[in-house]
Amino acid sequence: MSDIKKVVLAYSGGLDTSVILKWLQDTYQTEVVTFTADIGQGEELEPARAKAIKMGIKPENIYIDDLREEFVRDFVFPMFRANTVYEGEYLLGTSIARPLIAKRQIEIANATGAEAVSHGATGKGNDQVRFELGYYALKPGVKVIAPWREWDLLSREKLLSYAEKAGIPIEMKHKAGGAPYSMDANLLHISFEGRHLEDPKAEAEESMWRWTVSPEAAPDQAQYLDLEFEQGDLVAIDGIRMKPHELLARLNELGGKHGIGRLDLVENRYVGMKSRGCYETPGGTILLRAHRGIESITLDREVAHLKDNLMPRYAEIIYNGYWWSPERRAIQALIDQTQQRVNGWVRVKLYKGGVTVVARDSKDSLFDQTIATFDDDGGAYNQKDAEGFIKLNALRMRIAASKRG
Amino acid sequence: MSDIKKVVLAYSGGLDTSVILKWLQDTYQTEVVTFTADIGQGEELEPARAKAIKMGIKPENIYIDDLREEFVRDFVFPMFRANTVYEGEYLLGTSIARPLIAKRQIEIANATGAEAVSHGATGKGNDQVRFELGYYALKPGVKVIAPWREWDLLSREKLLSYAEKAGIPIEMKHKAGGAPYSMDANLLHISFEGRHLEDPKAEAEESMWRWTVSPEAAPDQAQYLDLEFEQGDLVAIDGIRMKPHELLARLNELGGKHGIGRLDLVENRYVGMKSRGCYETPGGTILLRAHRGIESITLDREVAHLKDNLMPRYAEIIYNGYWWSPERRAIQALIDQTQQRVNGWVRVKLYKGGVTVVARDSKDSLFDQTIATFDDDGGAYNQKDAEGFIKLNALRMRIAASKRG
Amino acid sequence: MSDIKKVVLAYSGGLDTSVILKWLQDTYQTEVVTFTADIGQGEELEPARAKAIKMGIKPENIYIDDLREEFVRDFVFPMFRANTVYEGEYLLGTSIARPLIAKRQIEIANATGAEAVSHGATGKGNDQVRFELGYYALKPGVKVIAPWREWDLLSREKLLSYAEKAGIPIEMKHKAGGAPYSMDANLLHISFEGRHLEDPKAEAEESMWRWTVSPEAAPDQAQYLDLEFEQGDLVAIDGIRMKPHELLARLNELGGKHGIGRLDLVENRYVGMKSRGCYETPGGTILLRAHRGIESITLDREVAHLKDNLMPRYAEIIYNGYWWSPERRAIQALIDQTQQRVNGWVRVKLYKGGVTVVARDSKDSLFDQTIATFDDDGGAYNQKDAEGFIKLNALRMRIAASKRG
Amino acid sequence: MSDIKKVVLAYSGGLDTSVILKWLQDTYQTEVVTFTADIGQGEELEPARAKAIKMGIKPENIYIDDLREEFVRDFVFPMFRANTVYEGEYLLGTSIARPLIAKRQIEIANATGAEAVSHGATGKGNDQVRFELGYYALKPGVKVIAPWREWDLLSREKLLSYAEKAGIPIEMKHKAGGAPYSMDANLLHISFEGRHLEDPKAEAEESMWRWTVSPEAAPDQAQYLDLEFEQGDLVAIDGIRMKPHELLARLNELGGKHGIGRLDLVENRYVGMKSRGCYETPGGTILLRAHRGIESITLDREVAHLKDNLMPRYAEIIYNGYWWSPERRAIQALIDQTQQRVNGWVRVKLYKGGVTVVARDSKDSLFDQTIATFDDDGGAYNQKDAEGFIKLNALRMRIAASKRG
């Protein structure tokens, strides 16, 4: 009925994408290639293989990839070089994972000769945009199937009934009404949206949080970490060098233990509505503070301010799904150029939900103690220079005040 | 010897400005008008009057003003409407007080017929710039005397010896080597610089902090506050309306009790050097979070992003001392225009150094639950619209990928 | 058949909107209200009334409004206060007229109780976006009918055949293949797109241009004009005060005579494609230069640079159709605040396609001859101040070079 | 008397720098190294050698360098990649030459072991800043001697009298009152400031202009040029490949012949005053238009807008003298990254002072005729997509209007 012969589905193995798998087979009479990625969401992937096989997917059409290192090295770290936060608060944990999924999905489409790709994101959210902008940018002629925008299974009941008929196993929790939140997790964060959170004036329930203990439950003893950076990227924790994804996993563990990185936010979606989200980003929260700390002694003032000026735009680009756009690449060229000397270490203190920078040093430091000192500096800085500096900086205002009374 | 007949000195009553007072009398043979302001620094002002009289200042030349309400209403609150932070962290507590001091000093100069003004800021810091840009903008022909850039009392010993000869009483602490830090306080913050802090790789001593207990020493029980806003300004705490400076004082008290608002930073001074500063801004830290919280439901997305884009520039303007500039006024016009509907309340949780927004509501809320819901929305939002939205947003990238392969 | 009882159509009286009128009647079985505006396009409007009546529109449903003054006063002039150009070149002549049409159309919908509005813009262009964003911003529940996106009359032949059947008179030019360009005109400009212009490597034909003579055909004698501004707006030409639209009409006449304001551009549409457009904006081209001229002596440097920084965003907002958005209003508040002292006169020279500022003066001028002079300034400016100014501005670079070799 | 043993002077061979040369010898008792550069100012350099020798400079201390190619390749062209204009009009002809002079002067200081450098710029202008920021950035410990800020020869009479006593030959024009303007020339432009131009309300005299004929005197016949670009840089004119400086020289010749590139401006100097300058930039004016022309078909929309957003800041950086700063290098990294596909040709028409782009093409063009066409596009673009695009872009405004009435 359809002219689509093969479609690559971003397949988690969960109920929703299993229904989608079946629906694609039914509706498009198409061969389905499943793609399941480990980006640190903390779930077993092999069950996805078994389920796929059970639904008739050929073994050669089942892709299960460990993308954790690539995710942190090529997506998370470049983003943190810019101290990126969306709307002053959000660390973009979901946004930054989508471009990688999209890229890999297109690679698989190319490898398997599929004309189409499909995902399980709804028609109201940002993720559909992030996936599809990636698809189109990397394979402009690709056919995109977004079942949530096409089918009539919009209520939970219809979905479960479809699954039942299709013989898709339904876990107990789904029968009991489904998860109280829509969740998404990867090495950078876990997010919660919808259902119980839809009223912004109601506090989130303590039981919702997964990765972090509550600050109240965190250890009574603070913990100090020394974080080492090279060219703007974290390379070691307390002297132990690890791979990017190992470092972030370690920070997540430590941050989670100390109740760090919870966020409850009303944000503005790209599709035009406000939405309330809760996020746990323990490692990222530590990393952001520490990165600013190392930049504070190694970056020139005007370069730092230039980055601060561009950051909101850069965050918007990523949030809206334009990772694969030429404008993101252009800004990244600027950001990466600034990080060449962002080397050194930062000491942070973790305690009861808080992370504080308490010390920092670098062989590339621009902090000049002989000039900064309040004591006699032996002439390193001539205080008289300040008079001319101020007078000329004031000149335009003096002229204006003189001429206009 | 000099042609200056009268000078208005920003006079704290402390050792340094007392020496300056005497030095002005000696060096310029000039009449000195002293100006001492209460901006919430938490010190008695009447001793300044007694000292001034003792140094020969005529009673009519002694100005002691309570500027606390004006300070918070006309300077701190307008700045917080922009969610202003300098270099990602600093809440500009010192920067925002200087323009008010400068303005009042010029008013007194005009009232007393003084041709000159003088301050006790050094030639290395930002404060000299902030004072003097204010002076020049408001009274372009004014003569500025900056003793630290002129005299030869650059070492502590010389200063003390000058004071001794002049009969200026020297407190014990000065004889014992002086304060370990250079401090500045007002209703927004207390700051620490210099001496023991000059090594950025050494953690600040716990004994330094004055306004906040350490998070470890804070209560084991979290405290919730309801903060109410009108047109972007805080107007009530837990239902009790107060004046601006009373509100900020109350937040300082509560924040200080919970260990909130400590910051240890290496920042970039306008005069070109990096400098390490420690700050306690308990009330401001709560206010910033809460203001972002109320904006999150009442501001349009693009307006919020526009503000975020302008904020670093606005922060730079204030940090560098350009409060009285036309560019600050222009940006303020934009910011104030955006705050008309920033009304409502925000609930924050204070605990062990952390402040978290947990709930918010407003009669002017733009959060639309019927559209945001994950459940069936009865057609309020047509998911099919998303396809066209994505396709046209992707078009330029699809064309590029098609044409360039 | 449809639940739309009344629709307000932006009706020019031309072939396309006449077909749309009929198609609306046929397809929606709805009462049509026609709205025809004079925004300076230079066409008789009364024929539109006759045509409407002939097509069965009730007299009370025919709106013909002269919006020329409002157009220039409330749309064109505010935009020119920002020195607005899109992509470095385009003066936004079409973009700035759409918001006014949309506003008036909604006013008529409210007055007549219509639930729907309709326009004749195609599905590929910017104008549909500009119209509809205006409609939705001003009347969120309005139903929008965009025939070009709905019907099947996409080819010229089908359209003519529909017109013929409907008894709509077809002028000779349409039978002969239609206009070689898609044109749009108002007091600010006339634009040409499509057909003969679709190949960007082919020069536009001389016969296309309507409002301007070719530079070659312009007078051999230059003409000088004195333009007077108040608060950033043009108020008089050569000493003669006129209303905004009269001033712009006069500038168009003079500019057209001297071959001024032709532009041939490939621009980026909001819907994602590149498009080639040719524009004649004689008056606007003169106005832009003159406004920059008067600002050059009356605006503070940093205010001018702030405006230059915001301008591209402001232009994008208008080009994309967001005139009625809150972000446009916020920026406008800033821009208007800066224009209070933009008073004075500018002399421009018009010659063979060029407009040049040759002189300017203002009682609010910030140009200070005593300071600017190359001759002895009697101490108004102390050249020695420059040393400190430079040294401190260089300090961060000196420290960097010292520490990093 | 001084501890300076050797100083490198930027020496033009003219009266002013000859007096400076002598004054340095007299005042500092120092050995002087003269540096004279050909950056296309159009003057013989060998006379400078003779004069230097006559004033006792050792032959090995005389540096005369042809920097024309480096100037255009490494300074002018990189700047034009950003479509750089200062305050909407000025093409930065003087600003862009100073960094090269400063760099070469420091190289010579390093080669000859000089501790100091000196220049002939006054204490009121931008050039002192541009020179000295370059010196300090490239050799932080260098001693800078700026005679105009130090000596007492501020009036023309004193200068001439000093020259006379020193036996420096004085040309007739100086005796007759000196040049009516302060001029500066290089391959990009010639500038005029001061004296007869100090009244912004008086038109510049026709006799002032040097490089361009008046539009009135230009040929009555338009001339067309085909300009070819590679990676954003001009590489050929009418099919003839030349070196960068040859290309610019050729454009100057053609532009000058057609009266192109005159500008009369009141600009804001970095030192705080407004100043009136007149400029002739014939080749640069053509180049700017053509570069925008080639970008219009080869640059992505968002990349182009990003560049437009950064341009004013980039222009400010160059105007203020921060070419050698890290922030300029960071922005340059972004700009250069965007130029990889800026290849193709642009046809411009030169006529009577005007330059117009009339055609353009590129193998890397992003203009897609099948999509842009007004005629039937065979489904390349689905007009129905526009509805969803508009609806979601309007959503935030629809919600606001609904909720706030």
PDB file of N, CA and C in Angstrom, chain C residues 87 123-124 198 200-201 203 216 224 264 269-270 274 296 299 301 305 316 322 327 349 360-361 371 373-374 377 381 383-384 391 393 396, chain D residues 87 123-124 136 149 198 200-201 203 216 224 264 269-270 274 296 299 301 305 316 322 327 349 360-361 371 373-374 377 381 383 393 396:
ATOM      1  N   GLU C  87      19.150  41.853   6.129  1.00  0.00           N
ATOM      2  CA  GLU C  87      20.271  41.263   5.386  1.00  0.00           C
ATOM      3  C   GLU C  87      21.110  42.324   4.683  1.00  0.00           C
ATOM      4  N   GLY C 123       1.365  30.144  -0.524  1.00  0.00           N
ATOM      5  CA  GLY C 123       1.900  29.297   0.534  1.00  0.00           C
ATOM      6  C   GLY C 123       3.409  29.215   0.559  1.00  0.00           C
ATOM      7  N   LYS C 124       4.065  29.944  -0.333  1.00  0.00           N
ATOM      8  CA  LYS C 124       5.523  29.879  -0.390  1.00  0.00           C
ATOM      9  C   LYS C 124       6.199  31.125   0.164  1.00  0.00           C
ATOM     10  N   GLU C 198      13.527  34.833 -11.782  1.00  0.00           N
ATOM     11  CA  GLU C 198      13.861  33.612 -11.068  1.00  0.00           C
ATOM     12  C   GLU C 198      15.268  33.104 -11.308  1.00  0.00           C
ATOM     13  N   PRO C 200      18.916  34.210 -10.750  1.00  0.00           N
ATOM     14  CA  PRO C 200      19.709  35.268 -10.100  1.00  0.00           C
ATOM     15  C   PRO C 200      20.927  35.702 -10.904  1.00  0.00           C
ATOM     16  N   LYS C 201      21.276  34.953 -11.913  1.00  0.00           N
ATOM     17  CA  LYS C 201      22.450  35.361 -12.684  1.00  0.00           C
ATOM     18  C   LYS C 201      22.078  36.185 -13.913  1.00  0.00           C
ATOM     19  N   GLU C 203      20.450  39.711 -15.261  1.00  0.00           N
ATOM     20  CA  GLU C 203      20.134  41.067 -14.822  1.00  0.00           C
ATOM     21  C   GLU C 203      18.649  41.364 -15.082  1.00  0.00           C
ATOM     22  N   GLU C 216      20.928  56.565 -15.378  1.00  0.00           N
ATOM     23  CA  GLU C 216      21.367  57.172 -16.638  1.00  0.00           C
ATOM     24  C   GLU C 216      20.369  58.229 -17.118  1.00  0.00           C
ATOM     25  N   TYR C 224      19.782  69.284  -3.945  1.00  0.00           N
ATOM     26  CA  TYR C 224      20.019  69.213  -2.502  1.00  0.00           C
ATOM     27  C   TYR C 224      18.698  69.340  -1.761  1.00  0.00           C
ATOM     28  N   ASP C 264      18.491  45.045  -6.150  1.00  0.00           N
ATOM     29  CA  ASP C 264      18.324  43.708  -6.728  1.00  0.00           C
ATOM     30  C   ASP C 264      19.008  42.743  -5.775  1.00  0.00           C
ATOM     31  N   ARG C 269      13.982  33.886   2.761  1.00  0.00           N
ATOM     32  CA  ARG C 269      12.627  33.947   3.281  1.00  0.00           C
ATOM     33  C   ARG C 269      12.510  33.194   4.601  1.00  0.00           C
ATOM     34  N   TYR C 270      11.518  33.616   5.380  1.00  0.00           N
ATOM     35  CA  TYR C 270      11.271  32.952   6.664  1.00  0.00           C
ATOM     36  C   TYR C 270      10.848  31.501   6.474  1.00  0.00           C
ATOM     37  N   LYS C 274      15.646  30.629  -0.472  1.00  0.00           N
ATOM     38  CA  LYS C 274      16.187  31.869  -0.997  1.00  0.00           C
ATOM     39  C   LYS C 274      15.296  32.350  -2.123  1.00  0.00           C
ATOM     40  N   SER C 296      24.001  60.749  13.854  1.00  0.00           N
ATOM     41  CA  SER C 296      25.457  60.803  14.020  1.00  0.00           C
ATOM     42  C   SER C 296      25.909  61.969  14.893  1.00  0.00           C
ATOM     43  N   LEU C 299      23.178  61.287  18.823  1.00  0.00           N
ATOM     44  CA  LEU C 299      23.144  60.088  19.667  1.00  0.00           C
ATOM     45  C   LEU C 299      24.498  59.853  20.324  1.00  0.00           C
ATOM     46  N   ARG C 301      27.512  57.596  21.611  1.00  0.00           N
ATOM     47  CA  ARG C 301      28.175  56.477  20.940  1.00  0.00           C
ATOM     48  C   ARG C 301      27.635  55.116  21.365  1.00  0.00           C
ATOM     49  N   HIS C 305      25.664  52.339  19.169  1.00  0.00           N
ATOM     50  CA  HIS C 305      26.163  50.984  18.953  1.00  0.00           C
ATOM     51  C   HIS C 305      25.166  49.943  19.475  1.00  0.00           C
ATOM     52  N   GLU C 316      14.744  41.286  11.545  1.00  0.00           N
ATOM     53  CA  GLU C 316      14.289  39.902  11.406  1.00  0.00           C
ATOM     54  C   GLU C 316      12.862  39.756  11.948  1.00  0.00           C
ATOM     55  N   TYR C 322       6.532  39.443  12.861  1.00  0.00           N
ATOM     56  CA  TYR C 322       6.222  39.522  14.287  1.00  0.00           C
ATOM     57  C   TYR C 322       6.015  40.948  14.791  1.00  0.00           C
ATOM     58  N   GLU C 327       8.020  40.873  21.758  1.00  0.00           N
ATOM     59  CA  GLU C 327       9.439  41.204  21.624  1.00  0.00           C
ATOM     60  C   GLU C 327       9.650  42.443  20.744  1.00  0.00           C
ATOM     61  N   LYS C 349      22.356  65.180  -0.832  1.00  0.00           N
ATOM     62  CA  LYS C 349      22.527  65.467  -2.250  1.00  0.00           C
ATOM     63  C   LYS C 349      22.007  64.267  -3.040  1.00  0.00           C
ATOM     64  N   ARG C 360      25.025  68.540   8.332  1.00  0.00           N
ATOM     65  CA  ARG C 360      24.011  68.248   9.363  1.00  0.00           C
ATOM     66  C   ARG C 360      24.256  69.158  10.552  1.00  0.00           C
ATOM     67  N   ASP C 361      23.178  69.505  11.259  1.00  0.00           N
ATOM     68  CA  ASP C 361      23.318  70.332  12.450  1.00  0.00           C
ATOM     69  C   ASP C 361      22.121  70.109  13.365  1.00  0.00           C
ATOM     70  N   ILE C 371      36.604  70.483  21.472  1.00  0.00           N
ATOM     71  CA  ILE C 371      37.366  69.282  21.821  1.00  0.00           C
ATOM     72  C   ILE C 371      37.880  68.569  20.582  1.00  0.00           C
ATOM     73  N   THR C 373      38.788  69.730  17.721  1.00  0.00           N
ATOM     74  CA  THR C 373      39.720  70.447  16.857  1.00  0.00           C
ATOM     75  C   THR C 373      41.138  69.867  16.852  1.00  0.00           C
ATOM     76  N   PHE C 374      41.775  69.945  15.676  1.00  0.00           N
ATOM     77  CA  PHE C 374      43.181  69.571  15.563  1.00  0.00           C
ATOM     78  C   PHE C 374      44.074  70.708  16.068  1.00  0.00           C
ATOM     79  N   ASP C 377      43.322  73.389  21.726  1.00  0.00           N
ATOM     80  CA  ASP C 377      41.955  73.423  22.249  1.00  0.00           C
ATOM     81  C   ASP C 377      41.868  74.132  23.590  1.00  0.00           C
ATOM     82  N   TYR C 381      40.647  69.275  26.348  1.00  0.00           N
ATOM     83  CA  TYR C 381      40.941  67.841  26.363  1.00  0.00           C
ATOM     84  C   TYR C 381      42.397  67.694  26.751  1.00  0.00           C
ATOM     85  N   GLN C 383      45.537  65.675  26.505  1.00  0.00           N
ATOM     86  CA  GLN C 383      46.078  64.566  25.732  1.00  0.00           C
ATOM     87  C   GLN C 383      46.780  63.535  26.616  1.00  0.00           C
ATOM     88  N   LYS C 384      47.271  63.982  27.752  1.00  0.00           N
ATOM     89  CA  LYS C 384      47.962  63.029  28.624  1.00  0.00           C
ATOM     90  C   LYS C 384      47.027  61.959  29.177  1.00  0.00           C
ATOM     91  N   LYS C 391      46.896  52.410  28.461  1.00  0.00           N
ATOM     92  CA  LYS C 391      47.615  51.431  29.290  1.00  0.00           C
ATOM     93  C   LYS C 391      46.653  50.487  29.994  1.00  0.00           C
ATOM     94  N   ASN C 393      43.506  49.864  29.119  1.00  0.00           N
ATOM     95  CA  ASN C 393      42.827  49.035  28.123  1.00  0.00           C
ATOM     96  C   ASN C 393      43.727  47.920  27.601  1.00  0.00           C
ATOM     97  N   ARG C 396      45.055  43.784  30.148  1.00  0.00           N
ATOM     98  CA  ARG C 396      44.772  42.344  30.055  1.00  0.00           C
ATOM     99  C   ARG C 396      45.615  41.667  28.971  1.00  0.00           C
TER     100      ARG C 396
ATOM    101  N   GLU D  87      29.600  51.939  12.487  1.00  0.00           N
ATOM    102  CA  GLU D  87      28.509  52.904  12.581  1.00  0.00           C
ATOM    103  C   GLU D  87      27.740  53.043  11.266  1.00  0.00           C
ATOM    104  N   GLY D 123      47.299  62.826  20.545  1.00  0.00           N
ATOM    105  CA  GLY D 123      46.679  62.327  21.768  1.00  0.00           C
ATOM    106  C   GLY D 123      45.170  62.386  21.763  1.00  0.00           C
ATOM    107  N   LYS D 124      44.603  62.846  20.674  1.00  0.00           N
ATOM    108  CA  LYS D 124      43.154  62.976  20.610  1.00  0.00           C
ATOM    109  C   LYS D 124      42.493  61.908  19.756  1.00  0.00           C
ATOM    110  N   TYR D 136      51.614  46.753  22.780  1.00  0.00           N
ATOM    111  CA  TYR D 136      51.545  46.094  24.095  1.00  0.00           C
ATOM    112  C   TYR D 136      51.138  44.630  23.982  1.00  0.00           C
ATOM    113  N   ARG D 149      51.893  63.561  22.917  1.00  0.00           N
ATOM    114  CA  ARG D 149      51.355  63.640  24.276  1.00  0.00           C
ATOM    115  C   ARG D 149      52.389  64.154  25.258  1.00  0.00           C
ATOM    116  N   GLU D 198      36.012  70.818  10.300  1.00  0.00           N
ATOM    117  CA  GLU D 198      35.589  70.785  11.695  1.00  0.00           C
ATOM    118  C   GLU D 198      34.173  71.293  11.937  1.00  0.00           C
ATOM    119  N   PRO D 200      30.539  70.387  11.044  1.00  0.00           N
ATOM    120  CA  PRO D 200      29.749  69.340  10.385  1.00  0.00           C
ATOM    121  C   PRO D 200      28.600  69.885   9.545  1.00  0.00           C
ATOM    122  N   LYS D 201      28.286  71.135   9.681  1.00  0.00           N
ATOM    123  CA  LYS D 201      27.169  71.649   8.886  1.00  0.00           C
ATOM    124  C   LYS D 201      27.633  72.312   7.597  1.00  0.00           C
ATOM    125  N   GLU D 203      29.463  71.721   3.958  1.00  0.00           N
ATOM    126  CA  GLU D 203      29.802  70.660   3.011  1.00  0.00           C
ATOM    127  C   GLU D 203      31.301  70.675   2.711  1.00  0.00           C
ATOM    128  N   GLU D 216      29.567  63.680 -10.852  1.00  0.00           N
ATOM    129  CA  GLU D 216      29.233  64.501 -12.015  1.00  0.00           C
ATOM    130  C   GLU D 216      30.286  64.375 -13.114  1.00  0.00           C
ATOM    131  N   TYR D 224      30.493  47.485 -16.371  1.00  0.00           N
ATOM    132  CA  TYR D 224      30.177  46.253 -15.637  1.00  0.00           C
ATOM    133  C   TYR D 224      31.452  45.494 -15.317  1.00  0.00           C
ATOM    134  N   ASP D 264      31.079  61.099   3.809  1.00  0.00           N
ATOM    135  CA  ASP D 264      31.237  62.249   4.711  1.00  0.00           C
ATOM    136  C   ASP D 264      30.463  61.906   5.978  1.00  0.00           C
ATOM    137  N   ARG D 269      34.674  58.570  18.122  1.00  0.00           N
ATOM    138  CA  ARG D 269      36.003  58.031  18.399  1.00  0.00           C
ATOM    139  C   ARG D 269      36.019  57.251  19.704  1.00  0.00           C
ATOM    140  N   TYR D 270      36.964  56.320  19.761  1.00  0.00           N
ATOM    141  CA  TYR D 270      37.113  55.508  20.971  1.00  0.00           C
ATOM    142  C   TYR D 270      37.502  56.371  22.178  1.00  0.00           C
ATOM    143  N   LYS D 274      33.087  63.042  19.330  1.00  0.00           N
ATOM    144  CA  LYS D 274      32.619  62.907  17.961  1.00  0.00           C
ATOM    145  C   LYS D 274      33.591  63.621  17.034  1.00  0.00           C
ATOM    146  N   SER D 296      24.966  36.199  -0.588  1.00  0.00           N
ATOM    147  CA  SER D 296      23.499  36.085  -0.637  1.00  0.00           C
ATOM    148  C   SER D 296      23.036  34.771  -1.262  1.00  0.00           C
ATOM    149  N   LEU D 299      25.507  31.572   1.394  1.00  0.00           N
ATOM    150  CA  LEU D 299      25.450  31.417   2.849  1.00  0.00           C
ATOM    151  C   LEU D 299      24.050  31.011   3.289  1.00  0.00           C
ATOM    152  N   ARG D 301      20.887  31.067   5.704  1.00  0.00           N
ATOM    153  CA  ARG D 301      20.236  32.229   6.326  1.00  0.00           C
ATOM    154  C   ARG D 301      20.699  32.493   7.753  1.00  0.00           C
ATOM    155  N   HIS D 305      22.710  35.684   9.235  1.00  0.00           N
ATOM    156  CA  HIS D 305      22.179  36.551  10.299  1.00  0.00           C
ATOM    157  C   HIS D 305      23.106  36.563  11.511  1.00  0.00           C
ATOM    158  N   GLU D 316      33.672  47.328  15.857  1.00  0.00           N
ATOM    159  CA  GLU D 316      34.082  48.099  17.022  1.00  0.00           C
ATOM    160  C   GLU D 316      35.472  47.655  17.492  1.00  0.00           C
ATOM    161  N   TYR D 322      41.711  46.797  18.565  1.00  0.00           N
ATOM    162  CA  TYR D 322      41.944  45.498  19.206  1.00  0.00           C
ATOM    163  C   TYR D 322      42.168  44.349  18.220  1.00  0.00           C
ATOM    164  N   GLU D 327      39.767  38.372  21.520  1.00  0.00           N
ATOM    165  CA  GLU D 327      38.361  38.386  21.087  1.00  0.00           C
ATOM    166  C   GLU D 327      38.258  38.550  19.576  1.00  0.00           C
ATOM    167  N   LYS D 349      27.604  46.841 -11.433  1.00  0.00           N
ATOM    168  CA  LYS D 349      27.524  47.943 -12.383  1.00  0.00           C
ATOM    169  C   LYS D 349      28.051  49.195 -11.684  1.00  0.00           C
ATOM    170  N   ARG D 360      24.532  37.284 -10.103  1.00  0.00           N
ATOM    171  CA  ARG D 360      25.459  36.495  -9.294  1.00  0.00           C
ATOM    172  C   ARG D 360      25.188  35.025  -9.536  1.00  0.00           C
ATOM    173  N   ASP D 361      26.242  34.201  -9.443  1.00  0.00           N
ATOM    174  CA  ASP D 361      26.066  32.764  -9.580  1.00  0.00           C
ATOM    175  C   ASP D 361      27.200  32.027  -8.887  1.00  0.00           C
ATOM    176  N   ILE D 371      12.258  25.244  -6.134  1.00  0.00           N
ATOM    177  CA  ILE D 371      11.442  25.556  -4.965  1.00  0.00           C
ATOM    178  C   ILE D 371      10.977  27.000  -4.976  1.00  0.00           C
ATOM    179  N   THR D 373      10.278  28.966  -7.390  1.00  0.00           N
ATOM    180  CA  THR D 373       9.422  29.412  -8.492  1.00  0.00           C
ATOM    181  C   THR D 373       7.987  29.751  -8.084  1.00  0.00           C
ATOM    182  N   PHE D 374       7.417  30.743  -8.762  1.00  0.00           N
ATOM    183  CA  PHE D 374       6.017  31.082  -8.583  1.00  0.00           C
ATOM    184  C   PHE D 374       5.124  30.123  -9.382  1.00  0.00           C
ATOM    185  N   ASP D 377       5.633  23.864  -8.945  1.00  0.00           N
ATOM    186  CA  ASP D 377       6.965  23.326  -8.658  1.00  0.00           C
ATOM    187  C   ASP D 377       6.979  21.796  -8.622  1.00  0.00           C
ATOM    188  N   TYR D 381       7.889  21.718  -2.978  1.00  0.00           N
ATOM    189  CA  TYR D 381       7.546  22.416  -1.728  1.00  0.00           C
ATOM    190  C   TYR D 381       6.063  22.187  -1.509  1.00  0.00           C
ATOM    191  N   GLN D 383       2.865  23.476  -0.066  1.00  0.00           N
ATOM    192  CA  GLN D 383       2.334  24.712   0.497  1.00  0.00           C
ATOM    193  C   GLN D 383       1.552  24.466   1.790  1.00  0.00           C
ATOM    194  N   ASN D 393       4.229  28.795  15.165  1.00  0.00           N
ATOM    195  CA  ASN D 393       4.940  30.044  15.442  1.00  0.00           C
ATOM    196  C   ASN D 393       4.030  31.071  16.109  1.00  0.00           C
ATOM    197  N   ARG D 396       2.412  30.910  20.885  1.00  0.00           N
ATOM    198  CA  ARG D 396       2.641  31.677  22.112  1.00  0.00           C
ATOM    199  C   ARG D 396       1.842  32.987  22.128  1.00  0.00           C
TER     200      ARG D 396
END
